[in-house]
Coordinates of C-alpha atoms and ligand atoms in Angstrom, one line a residue:
X10 CA 34.5 41.5 -34.5
X11 CA 30.9 40.9 -35.3
X12 CA 28.4 43.6 -35.1
X13 CA 26.6 44.0 -31.7
X14 CA 23.8 46.3 -32.7
X15 CA 21.6 45.1 -29.9
X16 CA 23.9 46.1 -27.1
X17 CA 21.5 48.7 -25.6
X18 CA 18.7 46.3 -25.3
X19 CA 20.2 44.0 -22.8
X20 CA 18.8 45.6 -19.6
X21 CA 15.4 46.0 -21.2
X22 CA 15.3 42.4 -22.5
X23 CA 16.3 41.1 -19.1
X24 CA 13.6 43.1 -17.4
X25 CA 10.9 41.8 -19.8
X26 CA 12.3 38.2 -19.7
X27 CA 12.1 38.2 -15.9
X28 CA 8.6 39.6 -15.9
X29 CA 7.0 37.3 -18.5
X30 CA 9.1 34.3 -19.4
X31 CA 9.1 31.1 -17.4
X32 CA 12.2 29.3 -18.4
X33 CA 12.7 25.5 -18.4
X34 CA 15.1 24.0 -15.8
X35 CA 15.7 27.3 -14.1
X36 CA 15.6 28.5 -10.5
X37 CA 13.3 31.5 -10.9
X38 CA 14.5 33.6 -8.0
X39 CA 18.1 33.2 -9.0
X40 CA 17.2 34.2 -12.5
X41 CA 15.3 37.3 -11.3
X42 CA 18.4 38.3 -9.3
X43 CA 21.0 37.7 -12.0
X44 CA 19.0 38.2 -15.2
X45 CA 19.4 35.9 -18.2
X46 CA 22.3 35.8 -20.7
X47 CA 20.8 36.7 -24.0
X48 CA 22.2 34.9 -27.0
X49 CA 21.9 36.9 -30.1
X50 CA 23.9 35.2 -32.9
X51 CA 26.1 32.4 -33.7
X52 CA 28.5 31.2 -36.4
X53 CA 30.5 28.0 -36.7
X54 CA 31.8 27.0 -33.3
X55 CA 31.0 30.3 -31.5
X56 CA 28.0 32.2 -30.2
X57 CA 27.7 35.8 -29.1
X58 CA 25.6 37.3 -26.3
X59 CA 23.8 40.7 -26.3
X60 CA 26.8 42.3 -24.7
X61 CA 29.0 41.2 -27.6
X62 CA 30.8 38.6 -25.7
X63 CA 32.0 35.7 -27.9
X64 CA 31.8 32.1 -26.4
X65 CA 33.3 28.9 -27.8
X66 CA 30.4 26.5 -27.5
X67 CA 31.6 23.4 -25.8
X68 CA 28.0 22.1 -25.5
X69 CA 26.8 22.4 -29.2
X70 CA 23.8 24.3 -27.8
X71 CA 22.3 21.6 -25.7
X72 CA 24.1 18.6 -27.2
X73 CA 22.5 19.2 -30.6
X74 CA 24.2 21.6 -33.0
X75 CA 26.4 18.8 -34.5
X76 CA 27.4 20.5 -37.7
X77 CA 27.9 23.9 -36.1
X78 CA 26.1 27.2 -36.4
X79 CA 25.4 29.4 -39.5
X80 CA 25.0 26.6 -42.1
X81 CA 23.3 28.3 -45.0
X82 CA 22.5 25.0 -46.7
X83 CA 20.1 24.1 -43.8
X84 CA 18.4 27.5 -44.0
X85 CA 18.0 27.1 -47.7
X86 CA 16.6 23.6 -47.4
X87 CA 14.0 25.0 -44.9
X88 CA 13.2 28.0 -47.2
X89 CA 12.7 25.8 -50.3
X90 CA 10.5 23.4 -48.4
X91 CA 8.4 26.2 -46.8
X92 CA 7.7 27.6 -50.2
X93 CA 6.9 24.2 -51.7
X94 CA 4.9 22.8 -48.9
X95 CA 5.3 24.3 -45.4
X96 CA 3.0 21.8 -43.7
X97 CA 0.9 18.8 -44.2
X98 CA 0.2 16.1 -41.7
X99 CA 1.0 12.4 -42.0
X100 CA -2.3 11.1 -40.4
X101 CA -5.0 9.3 -42.2
X102 CA -3.0 7.8 -45.1
X103 CA -1.2 10.9 -46.2
X104 CA 2.6 11.6 -46.4
X105 CA 5.0 14.2 -47.8
X106 CA 8.1 13.6 -49.9
X107 CA 10.6 14.7 -47.1
X108 CA 9.0 12.4 -44.5
X109 CA 9.2 9.5 -46.9
X110 CA 12.7 10.2 -48.1
X111 CA 14.1 10.8 -44.6
X112 CA 12.6 7.4 -43.5
X113 CA 14.6 5.6 -46.1
X114 CA 17.8 7.5 -45.2
X115 CA 17.3 6.7 -41.4
X116 CA 16.7 3.0 -42.1
X117 CA 19.9 3.0 -44.2
X118 CA 22.0 4.6 -41.4
X119 CA 20.8 2.8 -38.4
X120 CA 21.7 -0.8 -37.5
X121 CA 20.1 -3.8 -39.2
X122 CA 16.6 -4.8 -38.2
X123 CA 15.3 -1.2 -37.6
X124 CA 13.2 -0.7 -40.7
X125 CA 10.4 1.6 -39.7
X126 CA 10.3 5.2 -38.4
X127 CA 7.7 7.0 -36.3
X128 CA 8.1 10.8 -36.1
X129 CA 7.7 13.5 -33.4
X130 CA 9.2 16.8 -32.5
X131 CA 11.2 16.1 -29.4
X132 CA 13.2 13.4 -27.7
X133 CA 10.6 13.4 -24.9
X134 CA 7.6 12.8 -27.2
X135 CA 9.6 10.1 -29.0
X136 CA 10.1 8.2 -25.7
X137 CA 6.4 8.7 -24.9
X138 CA 5.6 7.1 -28.3
X139 CA 7.9 4.2 -27.4
X140 CA 6.0 3.6 -24.2
X141 CA 2.8 3.5 -26.1
X142 CA 4.1 1.1 -28.7
X143 CA 5.7 -1.2 -26.2
X144 CA 2.5 -1.6 -24.2
X145 CA 0.4 -2.0 -27.3
X146 CA 2.9 -4.6 -28.5
X147 CA 2.8 -6.8 -25.4
X148 CA -1.0 -6.6 -25.3
X149 CA -1.0 -7.8 -28.9
X150 CA 1.4 -10.6 -28.0
X151 CA -1.1 -11.8 -25.4
X152 CA 1.2 -10.8 -22.5
X153 CA -0.7 -7.9 -21.0
X154 CA 1.2 -8.4 -17.7
X155 CA 4.5 -7.2 -19.3
X156 CA 4.1 -3.5 -18.6
X157 CA 6.9 -2.2 -16.3
X158 CA 9.8 -0.3 -17.7
X159 CA 13.3 -0.5 -16.2
X160 CA 15.8 2.4 -16.6
X161 CA 18.7 3.8 -14.7
X162 CA 19.3 6.4 -12.0
X163 CA 20.8 9.5 -13.6
X164 CA 19.3 8.4 -16.9
X165 CA 17.7 11.2 -18.9
X166 CA 14.9 10.5 -21.3
X167 CA 13.0 13.8 -21.5
X168 CA 10.6 15.9 -19.5
X169 CA 7.0 14.8 -20.3
X170 CA 5.3 12.7 -17.6
X171 CA 6.2 9.4 -19.2
X172 CA 9.7 10.3 -20.3
X173 CA 10.5 11.9 -16.9
X174 CA 9.3 8.7 -15.3
X175 CA 11.7 6.7 -17.5
X176 CA 14.4 9.1 -16.5
X177 CA 16.2 8.6 -13.2
X178 CA 16.4 12.3 -12.0
X179 CA 15.1 12.5 -8.5
X180 CA 14.7 16.3 -8.5
X181 CA 12.4 15.9 -11.5
X182 CA 10.4 13.1 -9.8
X183 CA 9.9 14.9 -6.5
X184 CA 8.1 17.9 -8.0
X185 CA 5.5 15.9 -10.0
X186 CA 4.9 12.8 -7.9
X187 CA 6.8 10.7 -10.4
X188 CA 7.7 8.1 -11.5
X189 CA 4.2 7.0 -12.7
X190 CA 3.3 3.5 -11.7
X191 CA 5.2 0.9 -13.9
X192 CA 8.5 2.7 -14.1
X193 CA 11.4 1.5 -11.9
X194 CA 15.1 2.3 -11.8
X195 CA 18.4 0.5 -11.2
X196 CA 21.9 1.7 -10.6
X197 CA 23.9 3.2 -13.5
X198 CA 27.3 2.0 -14.6
X199 CA 28.9 5.0 -12.9
X200 CA 32.2 3.4 -11.8
X201 CA 33.9 6.6 -10.6
X202 CA 31.4 7.3 -7.9
X203 CA 29.9 3.9 -7.2
X204 CA 32.5 1.4 -8.2
X205 CA 34.2 1.1 -4.7
X206 CA 37.1 -1.3 -4.8
X207 CA 35.8 -3.1 -7.9
X208 CA 37.7 -2.8 -11.2
X209 CA 35.6 -1.0 -13.9
X210 CA 35.1 -4.4 -15.6
X211 CA 33.8 -6.0 -12.4
X212 CA 31.6 -3.0 -11.7
X213 CA 30.1 -3.1 -15.2
X214 CA 29.0 -6.7 -14.6
X215 CA 27.6 -5.7 -11.1
X216 CA 25.6 -2.8 -12.6
X217 CA 24.1 -5.1 -15.2
X218 CA 23.3 -7.7 -12.5
X219 CA 21.3 -5.0 -10.8
X220 CA 19.0 -5.1 -13.8
X221 CA 18.7 -8.9 -13.6
X222 CA 17.9 -8.8 -9.9
X223 CA 15.2 -6.2 -10.4
X224 CA 13.6 -8.3 -13.2
X225 CA 13.5 -11.3 -10.9
X226 CA 12.0 -9.3 -8.1
X227 CA 9.3 -7.9 -10.4
X228 CA 8.8 -11.2 -12.2
X229 CA 9.9 -11.4 -15.9
X230 CA 6.2 -11.7 -16.9
X231 CA 5.7 -8.2 -15.6
X232 CA 8.6 -6.4 -17.3
X233 CA 8.1 -4.9 -20.7
X234 CA 11.4 -3.2 -21.6
X235 CA 14.7 -1.7 -20.6
X236 CA 15.8 1.7 -21.8
X237 CA 19.2 3.2 -21.7
X238 CA 21.4 5.8 -23.3
X239 CA 24.5 4.1 -24.7
X240 CA 26.5 6.7 -22.8
X241 CA 24.4 8.6 -20.2
X242 CA 24.6 12.3 -21.2
X243 CA 22.7 14.7 -19.0
X244 CA 23.4 12.4 -16.0
X245 CA 27.1 13.4 -16.2
X246 CA 28.5 11.6 -19.3
X247 CA 28.7 8.2 -17.7
X248 CA 30.7 6.0 -20.0
X249 CA 29.9 2.3 -19.2
X250 CA 32.7 -0.2 -18.7
X251 CA 33.0 -2.6 -21.7
X252 CA 31.5 -5.4 -19.7
X253 CA 28.2 -3.6 -19.2
X254 CA 26.2 -3.6 -22.5
X255 CA 27.0 -7.2 -23.4
X256 CA 25.5 -8.3 -20.1
X257 CA 22.5 -6.1 -20.4
X258 CA 21.8 -7.5 -23.8
X259 CA 22.1 -11.0 -22.6
X260 CA 19.7 -10.3 -19.7
X261 CA 17.1 -8.6 -22.0
X262 CA 17.2 -11.5 -24.3
X263 CA 16.9 -14.1 -21.5
X264 CA 13.9 -12.5 -19.9
X265 CA 12.3 -11.3 -23.2
X266 CA 12.5 -7.6 -22.5
X267 CA 12.4 -5.1 -25.4
X268 CA 15.6 -3.1 -25.5
X269 CA 15.4 0.7 -26.2
X270 CA 18.6 2.6 -27.0
X271 CA 18.0 6.3 -26.4
X272 CA 20.3 7.8 -28.9
X273 CA 19.1 11.4 -28.6
X274 CA 22.6 12.5 -27.6
X275 CA 24.8 9.7 -28.8
X276 CA 23.3 9.6 -32.3
X277 CA 24.5 11.5 -35.3
X278 CA 28.2 11.3 -34.8
X279 CA 28.6 12.3 -31.2
X280 CA 30.7 9.3 -30.2
X281 CA 32.6 9.2 -33.5
X282 CA 30.1 6.6 -34.9
X283 CA 26.8 7.3 -36.4
X284 CA 25.1 5.9 -33.3
X285 CA 26.3 4.9 -29.8
X286 CA 24.8 1.5 -30.4
X287 CA 27.5 0.8 -33.0
X288 CA 30.2 1.7 -30.5
X289 CA 28.9 -0.8 -27.9
X290 CA 27.5 -3.3 -30.4
X291 CA 24.0 -2.8 -29.1
X292 CA 21.2 -4.4 -31.1
X293 CA 18.1 -2.6 -29.9
X294 CA 14.4 -3.1 -30.6
X295 CA 13.9 0.7 -30.6
X296 CA 16.2 3.7 -31.1
X297 CA 15.2 7.2 -30.0
X298 CA 16.6 10.0 -32.2
X299 CA 16.3 13.8 -31.9
X300 CA 18.8 16.6 -31.2
X301 CA 21.6 16.0 -33.8
X302 CA 19.1 14.7 -36.4
X303 CA 18.6 18.3 -37.5
X304 CA 21.7 19.7 -35.7
X305 CA 19.0 21.5 -33.6
X306 CA 18.0 23.8 -36.4
X307 CA 14.4 22.7 -36.2
X308 CA 12.6 20.4 -33.7
X309 CA 12.4 16.8 -34.9
X310 CA 12.5 13.4 -33.4
X311 CA 12.3 9.9 -34.8
X312 CA 11.6 6.5 -33.2
X313 CA 13.3 3.7 -35.1
X314 CA 11.2 0.6 -34.6
X315 CA 12.6 -2.9 -34.9
X316 CA 10.9 -5.6 -37.1
X317 CA 9.5 -7.7 -34.3
X318 CA 7.5 -4.8 -32.9
X319 CA 6.7 -3.1 -36.2
X320 CA 5.4 -6.3 -37.8
X321 CA 3.2 -7.1 -34.8
X322 CA 1.7 -3.6 -34.9
X323 CA 1.1 -3.7 -38.6
X324 CA -0.3 -7.3 -38.8
X325 CA -2.4 -7.3 -35.6
X326 CA -2.7 -3.8 -34.2
X327 CA -5.5 -2.2 -36.2
X328 CA -5.4 1.5 -36.1
X329 CA -2.6 2.9 -33.9
X330 CA -4.3 5.6 -31.9
X331 CA -1.3 7.9 -31.4
X332 CA 0.4 10.7 -33.2
X333 CA 1.3 14.4 -33.2
X334 CA 0.2 17.3 -35.5
X335 CA 3.8 17.7 -36.4
X336 CA 4.7 14.0 -36.9
X337 CA 6.8 14.0 -40.0
X338 CA 6.8 17.8 -40.4
X339 CA 8.0 18.3 -44.0
X340 CA 10.3 21.3 -43.2
X341 CA 12.0 19.6 -40.3
X342 CA 12.4 16.4 -42.4
X343 CA 13.9 18.5 -45.2
X344 CA 16.4 20.0 -42.8
X345 CA 17.3 16.6 -41.4
X346 CA 18.0 15.3 -44.9
X347 CA 20.3 18.2 -45.7
X348 CA 22.0 17.9 -42.3
X349 CA 22.7 14.2 -42.8
X350 CA 24.0 14.9 -46.4
X351 CA 26.4 17.5 -45.0
X352 CA 27.7 15.1 -42.3
X353 CA 28.4 12.5 -44.9
X354 CA 29.9 14.8 -47.5
X355 CA 32.2 16.5 -45.1
X356 CA 33.2 13.2 -43.4
X357 CA 32.6 14.7 -40.0
X358 CA 32.0 11.5 -38.2
X359 CA 35.1 9.8 -39.5
X360 CA 37.1 12.9 -38.6
X361 CA 35.8 12.7 -35.0
X362 CA 36.5 9.0 -34.8
X363 CA 40.1 9.1 -36.2
X364 CA 41.4 12.6 -35.8
X365 CA 39.7 15.3 -33.7
X366 CA 38.1 12.9 -31.2
X367 CA 41.4 11.3 -30.2
X368 CA 43.0 14.7 -30.1
X369 CA 40.3 16.1 -27.8
X370 CA 40.6 13.1 -25.5
X371 CA 44.4 13.4 -25.4
X372 CA 44.3 17.1 -24.6
X373 CA 41.5 16.8 -22.0
X374 CA 43.3 13.9 -20.3
X375 CA 46.2 16.2 -19.7
X376 CA 43.9 17.9 -17.2
X377 CA 44.0 14.7 -15.0
X378 CA 47.2 16.1 -13.6
X379 CA 45.3 19.0 -12.1
X380 CA 44.6 18.7 -8.3
X381 CA 40.8 19.1 -8.8
X382 CA 40.4 16.5 -11.5
X383 CA 39.7 12.9 -10.6
X384 CA 38.9 11.6 -14.0
X385 CA 38.4 12.8 -17.6
X386 CA 36.0 10.7 -19.6
X387 CA 35.9 11.3 -23.3
X388 CA 34.6 9.3 -26.2
X389 CA 34.5 10.9 -29.6
X390 CA 33.1 14.4 -29.0
X391 CA 31.4 13.8 -25.7
X392 CA 33.0 13.8 -22.3
X393 CA 33.2 14.9 -18.7
X394 CA 35.7 16.2 -16.2
X395 CA 35.0 14.8 -12.7
X396 CA 36.0 17.3 -10.0
X397 CA 36.9 15.6 -6.8
X398 CA 37.9 16.4 -3.2
X399 CA 40.4 13.6 -2.9
X400 CA 41.8 12.0 -6.0
X401 CA 43.5 9.0 -4.3
X402 CA 40.3 8.0 -2.5
X403 CA 37.9 8.9 -5.4
X404 CA 36.1 11.1 -2.9
X405 CA 33.5 13.6 -4.3
X406 CA 32.8 17.0 -2.9
X407 CA 29.9 17.8 -0.7
X408 CA 27.2 18.8 -3.2
X409 CA 26.4 21.9 -1.1
X410 CA 29.8 23.4 -2.0
X411 CA 28.7 23.6 -5.7
X412 CA 32.2 23.3 -6.9
X413 CA 31.0 22.2 -10.4
X414 CA 28.9 25.4 -10.7
X415 CA 31.8 27.6 -9.6
X416 CA 34.0 26.0 -12.3
X417 CA 31.3 26.4 -14.9
X418 CA 30.9 30.1 -14.2
X419 CA 34.7 30.5 -14.5
X420 CA 34.5 28.8 -17.9
X421 CA 32.0 31.3 -19.1
X422 CA 34.3 34.2 -17.9
X423 CA 37.0 32.5 -20.0
X424 CA 34.8 32.6 -23.1
X425 CA 34.0 28.8 -23.2
X426 CA 31.0 27.0 -22.2
X427 CA 30.5 23.6 -20.4
X428 CA 27.7 22.4 -18.3
X429 CA 27.9 21.3 -14.6
X430 CA 26.2 18.1 -13.7
X431 CA 26.8 17.7 -10.0
X432 CA 30.6 18.2 -9.9
X433 CA 31.1 16.8 -13.4
X434 CA 31.8 19.3 -16.1
X435 CA 30.3 17.9 -19.3
X436 CA 31.2 18.8 -22.8
X437 CA 29.8 18.0 -26.2
X438 CA 31.2 20.3 -28.9
X439 CA 30.0 20.7 -32.5
X440 CA 31.6 18.0 -34.7
X441 CA 33.2 20.7 -36.8
X442 CA 35.8 21.6 -34.2
X443 CA 39.4 21.7 -35.4
X444 CA 42.6 21.3 -33.3
X445 CA 42.7 25.0 -32.9
X446 CA 39.2 25.0 -31.3
X447 CA 40.3 22.2 -29.0
X448 CA 43.4 24.0 -27.9
X449 CA 41.4 27.1 -27.2
X450 CA 39.0 25.1 -25.2
X451 CA 41.6 23.2 -23.1
X452 CA 43.4 26.5 -22.3
X453 CA 40.1 28.0 -21.1
X454 CA 39.3 24.9 -19.0
X455 CA 42.7 24.9 -17.4
X456 CA 42.3 28.6 -16.3
X457 CA 38.8 27.9 -15.0
X458 CA 40.1 24.9 -13.0
X459 CA 42.9 27.1 -11.4
X460 CA 40.4 29.8 -10.5
X461 CA 38.0 27.2 -9.0
X462 CA 40.9 25.7 -7.0
X463 CA 41.7 29.2 -5.7
X464 CA 38.0 29.8 -4.7
X465 CA 38.0 26.7 -2.5
X466 CA 41.3 27.6 -0.9
X467 CA 43.4 25.1 -2.7
X468 CA 47.1 25.5 -3.6
Ligands
PLP27 C1 17.5 15.7 -24.5 C2 17.2 14.3 -24.3 C3 15.9 13.8 -24.4 C4 14.7 14.7 -24.5 O1 14.7 15.4 -25.7 P1 13.8 16.7 -25.8 O2 13.9 17.1 -27.2 O3 14.4 17.7 -24.9 O4 12.4 16.4 -25.4 C5 15.7 12.4 -24.4 N1 16.7 11.6 -24.2 C6 18.0 12.0 -24.1 C7 19.1 11.0 -24.0 C8 18.3 13.3 -24.1 O5 19.5 13.8 -24.0

């Protein structure tokens, strides 16, 4: 067992945390009553809290620790770069070797036609950068009317004003008078909850048609772009039917919308491909990258910019009046380079595609026999378990029953972690998981499901 030298500090830390720390995405009164779980260390597939409890991390932190915890190579890359050059900006015609080298690597990894990179420090700021570039682009094209962005309900694109407007999370919108003008939403390809009597293939086409209808309502001359995650992550791991993306791409082309693939979760091996766009054969004008780009060891984001937009900005745009102090941060870029090198050297993505991903899907699908489980969705190392009231009718629980939250809490008692999105339990483990980790996970999930069923008075 690892050392738990900090055991005596838990109560004290909780008291200070409650007094002084405003957490993100947290109900403050609940937190004050329950206190926070304080995570003190991590290694490989596990983390430990301040009470010494070991947890198998089914979420890779927050969808990001793709190569697992405790990788000395990343710490050493950061250390070397901090000694050599801890910071310099990339404004005003300067650059640093890591920011240059990472750009070449990212262009090599991403689909054809994405040949330029704009850096930030988070997925949210990357999507803000895209909003800026898209509007600038259409102005330069002499089509200043093309300003509106279309995205999906349950989409997640970040938490700044613009990226939360792109997102389709009504709880976020209602607290800040969002979305901003010029951001509209259409239905997601969420067959399980919204598909009714249609087959998944029919429903995929219907969800894409909703985009076309909205474009026609707004007028194609007023619509700038469509943004979507290849698989919607924080919205509940919504895997689109195969018919969806081909239709969406046809529609974007027909009405001349720029297409943005938000790969913040799907990128860097999550789906068993380098990018979710490969899986669905998406050819985007922009890609948003963050999270797995450094396996979460340091904050970094990158916007991959397609040739059509980049060449317009370069040839006609004059100075681009946008950027961040930490754009192209040399230490974060050095860590990203090392992270990508390790993913390649260890063949992690191939392993997820051909071996561990199919095994995870097979083991998780066994849970579809459980009375609470309506559907298991799993692609590569991302998935969800949809908990339902009536399997035959695909009827969801009343949200007020918080069945998903109950199950999540039981998971933590079992020493595994998933996240509850409504009543879907989502998982996104580090790509280093072995069959043994998967077996341990499935055993824990099964116990948590049984305990949840008992809570709600099931057999
Ligand atoms: C997490 C996430 C973001 C926002 O990234 P931050 O680094 O939290 O700002 C954007 N898009 C998607 C798809 C995400 O999952």
